[in-house]
Amino acid sequence: MSNIAFYCIIGHICWTLIAAIPSPQSNQILRNGTKAVGVEIGNLLFVAARQLSSANAINQHLSASSRSLEEAQMTTVEIIRNRGYRVEVYKVTTEDGYILELHRIPYGKNQSPDPSVKRQPVYVQHGFLNTDNVWLINPVDEALAYVLADTGLYDVWLGNIRGNTYSRAHVSLDTSEDEYWDFSYDEMGKYDIPAVINFILNKTGRPKMSYIGHSMGCAVFFVCMSLRPEFNDKIDVMIALAPAASMAEATSSIRYQAPFVNLLVTFYRVFGIRVYEPVDSPSNNFRKTFCGPNLILRYSVCRNSIFSTTLDNYRGIDVNLLPVIDGHNPAGTSVRTAAHFAQNFNAGQTFQRYDFGPSENLRRYGQSTPPAYELFKVTAPVYIFWGESDKIAAPGDIAWLASKLGNLKSSTPIEDPEWNHVNFLFSTDAKRLVYDKFLVMVLLLRTDLVRLFVFIVVVVTDSEGKLTTALTSKIKWRSFMNLKSLLPKMKVTIPKQDTRHTNPESSMTTILFRLFMVTQHISIHGLTSGYPVESHTVVTDDGYILEVHRIPHGKGQQANSNVPLGKPVFLQHGFASSSADWVISPSDRSLAFRLADLGFDVWLGKSSFFVLPLLWDEMGKFDIPSEMNYILTKTGKTKLSYIGHSMGCAIFFVAMINHPDLNEKIEVMMALAPATSLANMKSPIRYFAPFVTPLEFLLRVFQTRVFITQNDLIPRLQDRFCREEDHHITLFCRNVVFALVDDDLQNISPDLWPVMDSHVPAGTSVRTAAQFAQNYNSGT
């Protein structure tokens, strides 16, 4: 076995040496594409035979491939224009003299420039061995760059990191000089990203921008924010797709190369090779010229380097895009950049600077070993999306990264267990499973103004003017329309001694976004408390995707395939809450854990409150039946028990009325404070119920469909101005949900207050809130 491994490694060295040899046109984009037909590698021979036996299938593939050949031969700028979008080209010079090329899509297709429309600049950064074309080659309704531009809200900037096809220039150095290639992703983060951020903000006149990165595109962001933390204030949100930081658990080809990284670097130096995998190397030219539609070759020796590096298959990728991918990728980088990743793999679970050796490290860093990047200094809001089958950004390394970042908002697994590293770029499902979700996050960050107005209507009518005076003196109102300009100045700083945030469960992030409230708290608290937990996805009849959490048995109990699980019991939370309601109390007092310990198979529901424009009528008509049928099918039982609180009861009644046959599937229903008729309600909701129609219209004008979430301005103002002793005591400093229902917390332990504040409010649709107000007005 050792001999086989040795020859494999030597073979790889030889192949990569050939791949790294630049052609005379090293600074030009390769113009010859290739016809490509591809299928999933797992069933290669079978599909190959099937393809060859079907003349029609071959003709269809070759026709589509011919169309793809056009863009395989185009530059990024030509591709964008070919799709019907405006594109602008800019050159940015870094502090150390590298010249980077940026491509800008200022507005969407069929849109026109309007100086009065201030689109938010969003910068999109590719990863290792790529250029910005990875965001462009899918169909226009699926490729991220076009999707962003077509919203009409974003001014899209596409980056190209130093050393790739488009950013291979310097103010004084030539690419033929060794000194040009003396960089890794350390310099990219230290110089490239700051230069690009400053350029975009100066060009647009905006104080902040959004950042989206993939793989190394995330790594260079973290390097920038840790080495130059002042740039955190220039980022309003960072979306990290498969971030490559720690590589300890990577199972890609890097694990075969990393043990020999020093030997490989020496080989490259001896042969005078500093560029790694340029687009027009002999091996890449060979693949594009001779491999063509030969499936066996394409999935072996003709495999594109970005796929052989990640060890990803072509699952979920339109095979007709392969010639375009081949025509632009790999795009080249420095040998040192590739070596930096290998060093990080060897170092274990860490994210460290480049290792030059003890003496040079001492000169550069003041210590003999490379220091780790200080990820706690990354204080810009970060949202991570990752795949369970990613061999580069492995789930274990993602969890490590999430624990180190200074301002992580969420860490979200993609709802596809086979999602891999390149699926974020080329999968036909990338928009549905990834892009649409973080677009909702970013959009909702910009709707605070209207919800603040609604909140003021509620609290002012209940405070006899005292709150108005207090609030006026605190935030120095200028005018209603200028409120939004205050948002960038409302940076919240939490003192270290603030005991409201000392409970670790209060800072646990959600699986997606706190608005969605599919709570990761359940998984973390359940596992650390000794409870098993499962996540299940349920699709409703009207197409909404719900996540249900399951605690199949109690603490310390062992699963036994010979012993059936207990009776299923379904718990449904209420208005603006989440399934975390049932688990945040201590284990001996949380309903979900108590039921599990008693031998029940516990299922925690979450209705699609955030989906627009939803009423509780749809929740009862579609969500509850889908969840019930799923649980009964999964468990093999004929009946289940249902426990609901507040609106969790209301939607149960709606379900039973609309689907009377479901009554036979319920063993018992426990209704805790059921919310149906609200005629005698005495909460502050009654003060704005008479104005529900104009309020709903106002919210619609401001394109606000989501009501009271964790990331609203109100909780931010409370963190900013409320003293610790005022929380849940004074009206303004009370949790919004508790203020709306006018409940006190005298029977709730103060230790739980910060945990509740971190999970409530969980958001709901404006129409759901309006339906409560309508029910109150109707008097029935």
Short mmCIF file of N, CA and C in Angstrom, two decimals, residues 22 25-28 98-101 161-170 173-175 180-181 275-280 331-333:
data_model
loop_
_atom_site.label_atom_id
_atom_site.label_comp_id
_atom_site.label_asym_id
_atom_site.label_seq_id
_atom_site.Cartn_x
_atom_site.Cartn_y
_atom_site.Cartn_z
N PRO A 22 3.42 27.64 -17.75
CA PRO A 22 2.60 28.61 -18.49
C PRO A 22 2.93 28.59 -19.98
N GLN A 25 1.10 32.55 -23.97
CA GLN A 25 -0.04 33.47 -23.80
C GLN A 25 -0.56 33.42 -22.37
N SER A 26 0.33 33.44 -21.39
CA SER A 26 -0.08 33.24 -20.00
C SER A 26 -0.98 34.33 -19.48
N ASN A 27 -0.95 35.51 -20.11
CA ASN A 27 -1.79 36.59 -19.63
C ASN A 27 -3.05 36.75 -20.47
N GLN A 28 -3.29 35.82 -21.38
CA GLN A 28 -4.46 35.91 -22.22
C GLN A 28 -5.45 34.83 -21.83
N TYR A 98 -0.06 45.72 -6.71
CA TYR A 98 -0.78 44.80 -7.60
C TYR A 98 -1.99 45.52 -8.20
N ILE A 99 -2.27 45.23 -9.46
CA ILE A 99 -3.38 45.88 -10.16
C ILE A 99 -4.48 44.84 -10.36
N LEU A 100 -5.62 45.10 -9.74
CA LEU A 100 -6.76 44.17 -9.77
C LEU A 100 -7.83 44.70 -10.72
N GLU A 101 -8.55 43.78 -11.35
CA GLU A 101 -9.64 44.18 -12.25
C GLU A 101 -10.98 43.86 -11.63
N ILE A 161 -9.08 38.27 -7.64
CA ILE A 161 -7.96 38.33 -6.70
C ILE A 161 -6.65 38.33 -7.47
N ARG A 162 -5.59 38.85 -6.87
CA ARG A 162 -4.27 38.91 -7.53
C ARG A 162 -3.82 37.52 -8.02
N GLY A 163 -3.25 37.52 -9.21
CA GLY A 163 -2.70 36.29 -9.76
C GLY A 163 -3.63 35.52 -10.66
N ASN A 164 -4.94 35.88 -10.68
CA ASN A 164 -5.82 35.13 -11.58
C ASN A 164 -5.80 35.75 -12.97
N THR A 165 -6.59 35.24 -13.87
CA THR A 165 -6.52 35.64 -15.28
C THR A 165 -6.64 37.14 -15.48
N TYR A 166 -7.52 37.79 -14.71
CA TYR A 166 -7.82 39.20 -14.93
C TYR A 166 -6.97 40.14 -14.08
N SER A 167 -6.37 39.65 -13.03
CA SER A 167 -5.61 40.51 -12.11
C SER A 167 -4.15 40.08 -12.08
N ARG A 168 -3.56 40.05 -13.25
CA ARG A 168 -2.17 39.59 -13.38
C ARG A 168 -1.31 40.75 -13.89
N ALA A 169 -1.27 41.83 -13.08
CA ALA A 169 -0.49 43.01 -13.45
C ALA A 169 0.03 43.67 -12.18
N HIS A 170 1.07 44.51 -12.35
CA HIS A 170 1.72 45.17 -11.21
C HIS A 170 2.31 46.48 -11.71
N LEU A 173 6.38 45.19 -11.33
CA LEU A 173 6.84 43.81 -11.51
C LEU A 173 6.15 43.18 -12.71
N ASP A 174 6.87 42.26 -13.36
CA ASP A 174 6.31 41.49 -14.45
C ASP A 174 5.99 40.09 -13.96
N THR A 175 5.00 39.46 -14.57
CA THR A 175 4.61 38.12 -14.12
C THR A 175 5.69 37.09 -14.37
N TYR A 180 6.99 38.68 -8.28
CA TYR A 180 5.55 38.93 -8.49
C TYR A 180 4.71 37.88 -7.77
N TRP A 181 5.16 36.64 -7.77
CA TRP A 181 4.36 35.53 -7.25
C TRP A 181 4.62 35.26 -5.77
N VAL A 275 3.64 30.02 -10.67
CA VAL A 275 2.20 30.09 -10.91
C VAL A 275 1.63 28.68 -10.84
N TYR A 276 0.51 28.55 -10.15
CA TYR A 276 -0.11 27.25 -9.92
C TYR A 276 -1.41 27.17 -10.71
N GLU A 277 -1.50 26.20 -11.61
CA GLU A 277 -2.71 25.90 -12.39
C GLU A 277 -3.25 27.09 -13.19
N PRO A 278 -2.45 27.68 -14.11
CA PRO A 278 -3.02 28.73 -14.97
C PRO A 278 -4.01 28.14 -15.96
N VAL A 279 -4.88 28.98 -16.50
CA VAL A 279 -5.95 28.49 -17.36
C VAL A 279 -5.42 27.91 -18.66
N ASP A 280 -4.25 28.38 -19.11
CA ASP A 280 -3.76 27.93 -20.40
C ASP A 280 -2.50 27.07 -20.27
N ALA A 331 -8.03 29.31 -13.01
CA ALA A 331 -7.57 30.62 -13.48
C ALA A 331 -6.20 30.98 -12.93
N GLY A 332 -5.58 30.07 -12.17
CA GLY A 332 -4.23 30.29 -11.69
C GLY A 332 -4.13 31.07 -10.39
N THR A 333 -3.07 30.77 -9.66
CA THR A 333 -2.71 31.52 -8.45
C THR A 333 -1.24 31.24 -8.19
#
